Amino acid sequence: EAQVTQNPRYLITVTGKKLTVTCSQNMNHEYMSWYRQDPGLGLRQIYYSMNVEVTDKGDVPEGYKVSRKEKRNFPLILESPSPNQTSLYFCASSFLGDSDTQYFGPGTRLTVL
Amino acid sequence: LAKTTQPISMDSYEGQEVNITCSHNNIATNDYITWYQQFPSQGPRFIIQGYKTKVTNEVASLFIPADRKSSTLSLPRVSLSDTAVYYCLVGDEATGGFKTIFGAGTRLFVKA
């Protein structure tokens, strides 16, 4: 089944404790992206990647890191999480020439205490 | 940056046709118009995409006038399960369309 998977689905952590949210897709998509969704602010793009080793900032990249060492994986790294990073995070992927048509993962709900 | 404007919310009744209009005055020549649907606590789901005139699939229709400065998503005979947030997107020409900007979306509430 074609899908985007994220792990973990739920995470409660404390300020400053490094964490990684994994994202994997099985559709051979070149393009992958991370979003955060907050009440009243909608979906905002954090980072995106056009292919292996090619990443770029979205609208809200501060406090996040990404890497794209393999085509199928695009982990989101929070080196020192803070409470304002409490949010619902979505990973998405698509073919490079069709980045408007993205497949989204189920989401990761992160709470930073 | 390409920017879209949609109504914040709409109400409808089961069985009615719903039309959600999106304004995108600064759309670039090469941009497509894409609509997504999102249910609570789920990721957005692609509904339909078009460039000009009319596009129809099994879920919805998309109407785009000749000047392409707006578009209308049409949902025929909505049901309670169509209650969701609907987002209109256009590409970001400055980044070749790779930077994705979701607007605030339109919250559609379908009543029985």
PDB file of N, CA and C in Angstrom, chain B residues 14-81:
ATOM      1  N   GLU B  14     -27.109  18.645   4.289  1.00  0.00           N
ATOM      2  CA  GLU B  14     -26.929  17.429   3.498  1.00  0.00           C
ATOM      3  C   GLU B  14     -27.702  17.519   2.188  1.00  0.00           C
ATOM      4  N   GLY B  15     -27.109  17.043   1.120  1.00  0.00           N
ATOM      5  CA  GLY B  15     -27.773  17.004  -0.175  1.00  0.00           C
ATOM      6  C   GLY B  15     -27.611  18.257  -1.007  1.00  0.00           C
ATOM      7  N   GLN B  16     -27.107  19.338  -0.395  1.00  0.00           N
ATOM      8  CA  GLN B  16     -26.921  20.576  -1.145  1.00  0.00           C
ATOM      9  C   GLN B  16     -25.589  20.577  -1.883  1.00  0.00           C
ATOM     10  N   GLU B  17     -25.503  21.412  -2.890  1.00  0.00           N
ATOM     11  CA  GLU B  17     -24.226  21.653  -3.572  1.00  0.00           C
ATOM     12  C   GLU B  17     -23.509  22.789  -2.834  1.00  0.00           C
ATOM     13  N   VAL B  18     -22.225  22.606  -2.602  1.00  0.00           N
ATOM     14  CA  VAL B  18     -21.436  23.634  -1.917  1.00  0.00           C
ATOM     15  C   VAL B  18     -20.366  24.155  -2.857  1.00  0.00           C
ATOM     16  N   ASN B  19     -20.258  25.464  -2.924  1.00  0.00           N
ATOM     17  CA  ASN B  19     -19.229  26.100  -3.739  1.00  0.00           C
ATOM     18  C   ASN B  19     -18.326  26.939  -2.843  1.00  0.00           C
ATOM     19  N   ILE B  20     -17.052  26.663  -2.863  1.00  0.00           N
ATOM     20  CA  ILE B  20     -16.072  27.407  -2.072  1.00  0.00           C
ATOM     21  C   ILE B  20     -15.157  28.127  -3.051  1.00  0.00           C
ATOM     22  N   THR B  21     -15.121  29.441  -2.927  1.00  0.00           N
ATOM     23  CA  THR B  21     -14.311  30.237  -3.847  1.00  0.00           C
ATOM     24  C   THR B  21     -13.004  30.659  -3.198  1.00  0.00           C
ATOM     25  N   CYS B  22     -11.968  30.641  -3.986  1.00  0.00           N
ATOM     26  CA  CYS B  22     -10.634  31.030  -3.539  1.00  0.00           C
ATOM     27  C   CYS B  22     -10.115  32.134  -4.450  1.00  0.00           C
ATOM     28  N   SER B  23      -9.577  33.171  -3.848  1.00  0.00           N
ATOM     29  CA  SER B  23      -9.003  34.269  -4.614  1.00  0.00           C
ATOM     30  C   SER B  23      -7.489  34.135  -4.641  1.00  0.00           C
ATOM     31  N   HIS B  24      -6.907  34.257  -5.824  1.00  0.00           N
ATOM     32  CA  HIS B  24      -5.431  34.183  -5.966  1.00  0.00           C
ATOM     33  C   HIS B  24      -5.017  35.177  -7.036  1.00  0.00           C
ATOM     34  N   ASN B  25      -5.071  36.442  -6.681  1.00  0.00           N
ATOM     35  CA  ASN B  25      -4.846  37.523  -7.640  1.00  0.00           C
ATOM     36  C   ASN B  25      -3.451  37.521  -8.253  1.00  0.00           C
ATOM     37  N   ASN B  26      -2.477  37.026  -7.510  1.00  0.00           N
ATOM     38  CA  ASN B  26      -1.091  37.079  -7.991  1.00  0.00           C
ATOM     39  C   ASN B  26      -0.614  35.746  -8.567  1.00  0.00           C
ATOM     40  N   ILE B  27      -1.502  34.941  -9.027  1.00  0.00           N
ATOM     41  CA  ILE B  27      -1.118  33.636  -9.549  1.00  0.00           C
ATOM     42  C   ILE B  27      -0.185  33.805 -10.740  1.00  0.00           C
ATOM     43  N   ALA B  28       0.858  32.981 -10.786  1.00  0.00           N
ATOM     44  CA  ALA B  28       1.829  33.066 -11.866  1.00  0.00           C
ATOM     45  C   ALA B  28       1.360  32.242 -13.069  1.00  0.00           C
ATOM     46  N   THR B  29       1.925  32.546 -14.193  1.00  0.00           N
ATOM     47  CA  THR B  29       1.500  31.919 -15.444  1.00  0.00           C
ATOM     48  C   THR B  29       1.564  30.397 -15.385  1.00  0.00           C
ATOM     49  N   ASN B  30       2.584  29.877 -14.744  1.00  0.00           N
ATOM     50  CA  ASN B  30       2.775  28.427 -14.727  1.00  0.00           C
ATOM     51  C   ASN B  30       2.112  27.711 -13.559  1.00  0.00           C
ATOM     52  N   ASP B  31       1.497  28.462 -12.659  1.00  0.00           N
ATOM     53  CA  ASP B  31       0.951  27.848 -11.440  1.00  0.00           C
ATOM     54  C   ASP B  31      -0.318  27.058 -11.714  1.00  0.00           C
ATOM     55  N   TYR B  32      -0.414  25.913 -11.092  1.00  0.00           N
ATOM     56  CA  TYR B  32      -1.653  25.172 -11.023  1.00  0.00           C
ATOM     57  C   TYR B  32      -2.379  25.536  -9.729  1.00  0.00           C
ATOM     58  N   ILE B  33      -3.661  25.256  -9.690  1.00  0.00           N
ATOM     59  CA  ILE B  33      -4.481  25.496  -8.504  1.00  0.00           C
ATOM     60  C   ILE B  33      -4.869  24.131  -7.940  1.00  0.00           C
ATOM     61  N   THR B  34      -4.582  23.949  -6.662  1.00  0.00           N
ATOM     62  CA  THR B  34      -4.794  22.645  -6.037  1.00  0.00           C
ATOM     63  C   THR B  34      -5.651  22.802  -4.792  1.00  0.00           C
ATOM     64  N   TRP B  35      -6.542  21.865  -4.592  1.00  0.00           N
ATOM     65  CA  TRP B  35      -7.406  21.869  -3.408  1.00  0.00           C
ATOM     66  C   TRP B  35      -7.175  20.593  -2.593  1.00  0.00           C
ATOM     67  N   TYR B  36      -7.131  20.803  -1.270  1.00  0.00           N
ATOM     68  CA  TYR B  36      -6.993  19.704  -0.329  1.00  0.00           C
ATOM     69  C   TYR B  36      -8.157  19.720   0.651  1.00  0.00           C
ATOM     70  N   GLN B  37      -8.412  18.534   1.217  1.00  0.00           N
ATOM     71  CA  GLN B  37      -9.425  18.374   2.256  1.00  0.00           C
ATOM     72  C   GLN B  37      -8.733  17.832   3.504  1.00  0.00           C
ATOM     73  N   GLN B  38      -9.099  18.353   4.665  1.00  0.00           N
ATOM     74  CA  GLN B  38      -8.504  17.847   5.892  1.00  0.00           C
ATOM     75  C   GLN B  38      -9.572  17.608   6.959  1.00  0.00           C
ATOM     76  N   PHE B  39      -9.587  16.372   7.468  1.00  0.00           N
ATOM     77  CA  PHE B  39     -10.441  16.033   8.606  1.00  0.00           C
ATOM     78  C   PHE B  39      -9.644  16.247   9.886  1.00  0.00           C
ATOM     79  N   PRO B  40     -10.311  16.452  11.009  1.00  0.00           N
ATOM     80  CA  PRO B  40      -9.613  16.702  12.281  1.00  0.00           C
ATOM     81  C   PRO B  40      -8.575  15.620  12.593  1.00  0.00           C
ATOM     82  N   SER B  41      -7.390  16.060  12.969  1.00  0.00           N
ATOM     83  CA  SER B  41      -6.290  15.187  13.384  1.00  0.00           C
ATOM     84  C   SER B  41      -5.815  14.234  12.287  1.00  0.00           C
ATOM     85  N   GLN B  42      -6.123  14.561  11.042  1.00  0.00           N
ATOM     86  CA  GLN B  42      -5.592  13.789   9.914  1.00  0.00           C
ATOM     87  C   GLN B  42      -4.816  14.717   9.002  1.00  0.00           C
ATOM     88  N   GLY B  43      -3.947  14.140   8.187  1.00  0.00           N
ATOM     89  CA  GLY B  43      -3.231  14.946   7.212  1.00  0.00           C
ATOM     90  C   GLY B  43      -4.143  15.353   6.067  1.00  0.00           C
ATOM     91  N   PRO B  44      -3.834  16.468   5.424  1.00  0.00           N
ATOM     92  CA  PRO B  44      -4.630  16.892   4.259  1.00  0.00           C
ATOM     93  C   PRO B  44      -4.613  15.829   3.167  1.00  0.00           C
ATOM     94  N   ARG B  45      -5.696  15.816   2.414  1.00  0.00           N
ATOM     95  CA  ARG B  45      -5.822  14.841   1.320  1.00  0.00           C
ATOM     96  C   ARG B  45      -6.104  15.605   0.034  1.00  0.00           C
ATOM     97  N   PHE B  46      -5.357  15.315  -1.017  1.00  0.00           N
ATOM     98  CA  PHE B  46      -5.561  15.952  -2.319  1.00  0.00           C
ATOM     99  C   PHE B  46      -6.967  15.661  -2.830  1.00  0.00           C
ATOM    100  N   ILE B  47      -7.643  16.718  -3.315  1.00  0.00           N
ATOM    101  CA  ILE B  47      -8.960  16.527  -3.904  1.00  0.00           C
ATOM    102  C   ILE B  47      -8.910  16.693  -5.410  1.00  0.00           C
ATOM    103  N   ILE B  48      -8.403  17.851  -5.858  1.00  0.00           N
ATOM    104  CA  ILE B  48      -8.497  18.161  -7.274  1.00  0.00           C
ATOM    105  C   ILE B  48      -7.484  19.227  -7.625  1.00  0.00           C
ATOM    106  N   GLN B  49      -7.094  19.253  -8.875  1.00  0.00           N
ATOM    107  CA  GLN B  49      -6.130  20.243  -9.356  1.00  0.00           C
ATOM    108  C   GLN B  49      -6.515  20.669 -10.760  1.00  0.00           C
ATOM    109  N   GLY B  50      -6.280  21.945 -11.060  1.00  0.00           N
ATOM    110  CA  GLY B  50      -6.585  22.414 -12.411  1.00  0.00           C
ATOM    111  C   GLY B  50      -5.727  23.591 -12.800  1.00  0.00           C
ATOM    112  N   TYR B  51      -5.731  23.894 -14.094  1.00  0.00           N
ATOM    113  CA  TYR B  51      -4.982  25.045 -14.604  1.00  0.00           C
ATOM    114  C   TYR B  51      -5.937  26.110 -15.154  1.00  0.00           C
ATOM    115  N   LYS B  52      -6.896  25.678 -15.933  1.00  0.00           N
ATOM    116  CA  LYS B  52      -7.896  26.626 -16.442  1.00  0.00           C
ATOM    117  C   LYS B  52      -9.185  25.885 -16.771  1.00  0.00           C
ATOM    118  N   THR B  53     -10.216  26.624 -16.990  1.00  0.00           N
ATOM    119  CA  THR B  53     -11.571  26.168 -17.314  1.00  0.00           C
ATOM    120  C   THR B  53     -12.125  25.256 -16.224  1.00  0.00           C
ATOM    121  N   LYS B  54     -12.488  24.032 -16.581  1.00  0.00           N
ATOM    122  CA  LYS B  54     -13.177  23.180 -15.623  1.00  0.00           C
ATOM    123  C   LYS B  54     -12.534  21.810 -15.558  1.00  0.00           C
ATOM    124  N   VAL B  55     -12.412  21.317 -14.349  1.00  0.00           N
ATOM    125  CA  VAL B  55     -11.908  19.967 -14.116  1.00  0.00           C
ATOM    126  C   VAL B  55     -12.917  19.251 -13.227  1.00  0.00           C
ATOM    127  N   THR B  56     -13.182  18.006 -13.520  1.00  0.00           N
ATOM    128  CA  THR B  56     -14.123  17.228 -12.713  1.00  0.00           C
ATOM    129  C   THR B  56     -13.538  15.855 -12.431  1.00  0.00           C
ATOM    130  N   ASN B  57     -13.688  15.411 -11.199  1.00  0.00           N
ATOM    131  CA  ASN B  57     -13.356  14.023 -10.867  1.00  0.00           C
ATOM    132  C   ASN B  57     -14.501  13.428 -10.052  1.00  0.00           C
ATOM    133  N   GLU B  58     -14.274  12.294  -9.467  1.00  0.00           N
ATOM    134  CA  GLU B  58     -15.366  11.598  -8.773  1.00  0.00           C
ATOM    135  C   GLU B  58     -15.746  12.285  -7.464  1.00  0.00           C
ATOM    136  N   VAL B  59     -14.950  13.211  -7.009  1.00  0.00           N
ATOM    137  CA  VAL B  59     -15.187  13.862  -5.726  1.00  0.00           C
ATOM    138  C   VAL B  59     -15.746  15.271  -5.893  1.00  0.00           C
ATOM    139  N   ALA B  60     -15.201  16.032  -6.849  1.00  0.00           N
ATOM    140  CA  ALA B  60     -15.531  17.450  -6.933  1.00  0.00           C
ATOM    141  C   ALA B  60     -15.314  17.967  -8.338  1.00  0.00           C
ATOM    142  N   SER B  61     -15.717  19.228  -8.522  1.00  0.00           N
ATOM    143  CA  SER B  61     -15.405  19.958  -9.747  1.00  0.00           C
ATOM    144  C   SER B  61     -14.655  21.226  -9.369  1.00  0.00           C
ATOM    145  N   LEU B  62     -13.840  21.673 -10.279  1.00  0.00           N
ATOM    146  CA  LEU B  62     -13.061  22.891 -10.072  1.00  0.00           C
ATOM    147  C   LEU B  62     -13.286  23.793 -11.272  1.00  0.00           C
ATOM    148  N   PHE B  63     -13.756  25.010 -10.980  1.00  0.00           N
ATOM    149  CA  PHE B  63     -14.025  25.970 -12.029  1.00  0.00           C
ATOM    150  C   PHE B  63     -13.005  27.100 -11.940  1.00  0.00           C
ATOM    151  N   ILE B  64     -12.370  27.404 -13.053  1.00  0.00           N
ATOM    152  CA  ILE B  64     -11.340  28.441 -13.106  1.00  0.00           C
ATOM    153  C   ILE B  64     -11.669  29.380 -14.262  1.00  0.00           C
ATOM    154  N   PRO B  65     -11.912  30.658 -13.959  1.00  0.00           N
ATOM    155  CA  PRO B  65     -12.236  31.593 -15.045  1.00  0.00           C
ATOM    156  C   PRO B  65     -11.006  31.895 -15.882  1.00  0.00           C
ATOM    157  N   ALA B  66     -11.243  32.583 -16.993  1.00  0.00           N
ATOM    158  CA  ALA B  66     -10.158  32.835 -17.946  1.00  0.00           C
ATOM    159  C   ALA B  66      -9.004  33.626 -17.332  1.00  0.00           C
ATOM    160  N   ASP B  67      -9.294  34.556 -16.426  1.00  0.00           N
ATOM    161  CA  ASP B  67      -8.199  35.363 -15.857  1.00  0.00           C
ATOM    162  C   ASP B  67      -7.450  34.614 -14.753  1.00  0.00           C
ATOM    163  N   ARG B  68      -7.967  33.492 -14.320  1.00  0.00           N
ATOM    164  CA  ARG B  68      -7.331  32.611 -13.321  1.00  0.00           C
ATOM    165  C   ARG B  68      -7.069  33.300 -11.992  1.00  0.00           C
ATOM    166  N   LYS B  69      -7.703  34.399 -11.701  1.00  0.00           N
ATOM    167  CA  LYS B  69      -7.467  35.096 -10.435  1.00  0.00           C
ATOM    168  C   LYS B  69      -8.319  34.532  -9.307  1.00  0.00           C
ATOM    169  N   SER B  70      -9.167  33.598  -9.622  1.00  0.00           N
ATOM    170  CA  SER B  70      -9.955  32.925  -8.597  1.00  0.00           C
ATOM    171  C   SER B  70     -10.266  31.517  -9.084  1.00  0.00           C
ATOM    172  N   SER B  71     -10.766  30.715  -8.167  1.00  0.00           N
ATOM    173  CA  SER B  71     -11.222  29.375  -8.546  1.00  0.00           C
ATOM    174  C   SER B  71     -12.327  28.975  -7.584  1.00  0.00           C
ATOM    175  N   THR B  72     -13.180  28.070  -8.022  1.00  0.00           N
ATOM    176  CA  THR B  72     -14.295  27.629  -7.189  1.00  0.00           C
ATOM    177  C   THR B  72     -14.319  26.115  -7.126  1.00  0.00           C
ATOM    178  N   LEU B  73     -14.259  25.614  -5.921  1.00  0.00           N
ATOM    179  CA  LEU B  73     -14.392  24.181  -5.680  1.00  0.00           C
ATOM    180  C   LEU B  73     -15.872  23.895  -5.485  1.00  0.00           C
ATOM    181  N   SER B  74     -16.400  22.950  -6.229  1.00  0.00           N
ATOM    182  CA  SER B  74     -17.803  22.609  -6.129  1.00  0.00           C
ATOM    183  C   SER B  74     -17.949  21.169  -5.645  1.00  0.00           C
ATOM    184  N   LEU B  75     -18.659  21.015  -4.537  1.00  0.00           N
ATOM    185  CA  LEU B  75     -18.919  19.684  -3.970  1.00  0.00           C
ATOM    186  C   LEU B  75     -20.401  19.377  -4.174  1.00  0.00           C
ATOM    187  N   PRO B  76     -20.722  18.410  -5.012  1.00  0.00           N
ATOM    188  CA  PRO B  76     -22.137  18.130  -5.287  1.00  0.00           C
ATOM    189  C   PRO B  76     -22.770  17.301  -4.174  1.00  0.00           C
ATOM    190  N   ARG B  77     -23.964  17.661  -3.767  1.00  0.00           N
ATOM    191  CA  ARG B  77     -24.729  16.849  -2.829  1.00  0.00           C
ATOM    192  C   ARG B  77     -23.900  16.410  -1.624  1.00  0.00           C
ATOM    193  N   VAL B  78     -23.523  17.373  -0.803  1.00  0.00           N
ATOM    194  CA  VAL B  78     -22.653  17.072   0.340  1.00  0.00           C
ATOM    195  C   VAL B  78     -23.379  16.195   1.354  1.00  0.00           C
ATOM    196  N   SER B  79     -22.572  15.446   2.099  1.00  0.00           N
ATOM    197  CA  SER B  79     -23.076  14.639   3.202  1.00  0.00           C
ATOM    198  C   SER B  79     -22.358  15.067   4.483  1.00  0.00           C
ATOM    199  N   LEU B  80     -22.794  14.513   5.601  1.00  0.00           N
ATOM    200  CA  LEU B  80     -22.188  14.874   6.883  1.00  0.00           C
ATOM    201  C   LEU B  80     -20.679  14.610   6.871  1.00  0.00           C
ATOM    202  N   SER B  81     -20.261  13.597   6.149  1.00  0.00           N
ATOM    203  CA  SER B  81     -18.847  13.220   6.114  1.00  0.00           C
ATOM    204  C   SER B  81     -17.981  14.200   5.313  1.00  0.00           C
TER     205      SER B  81
END
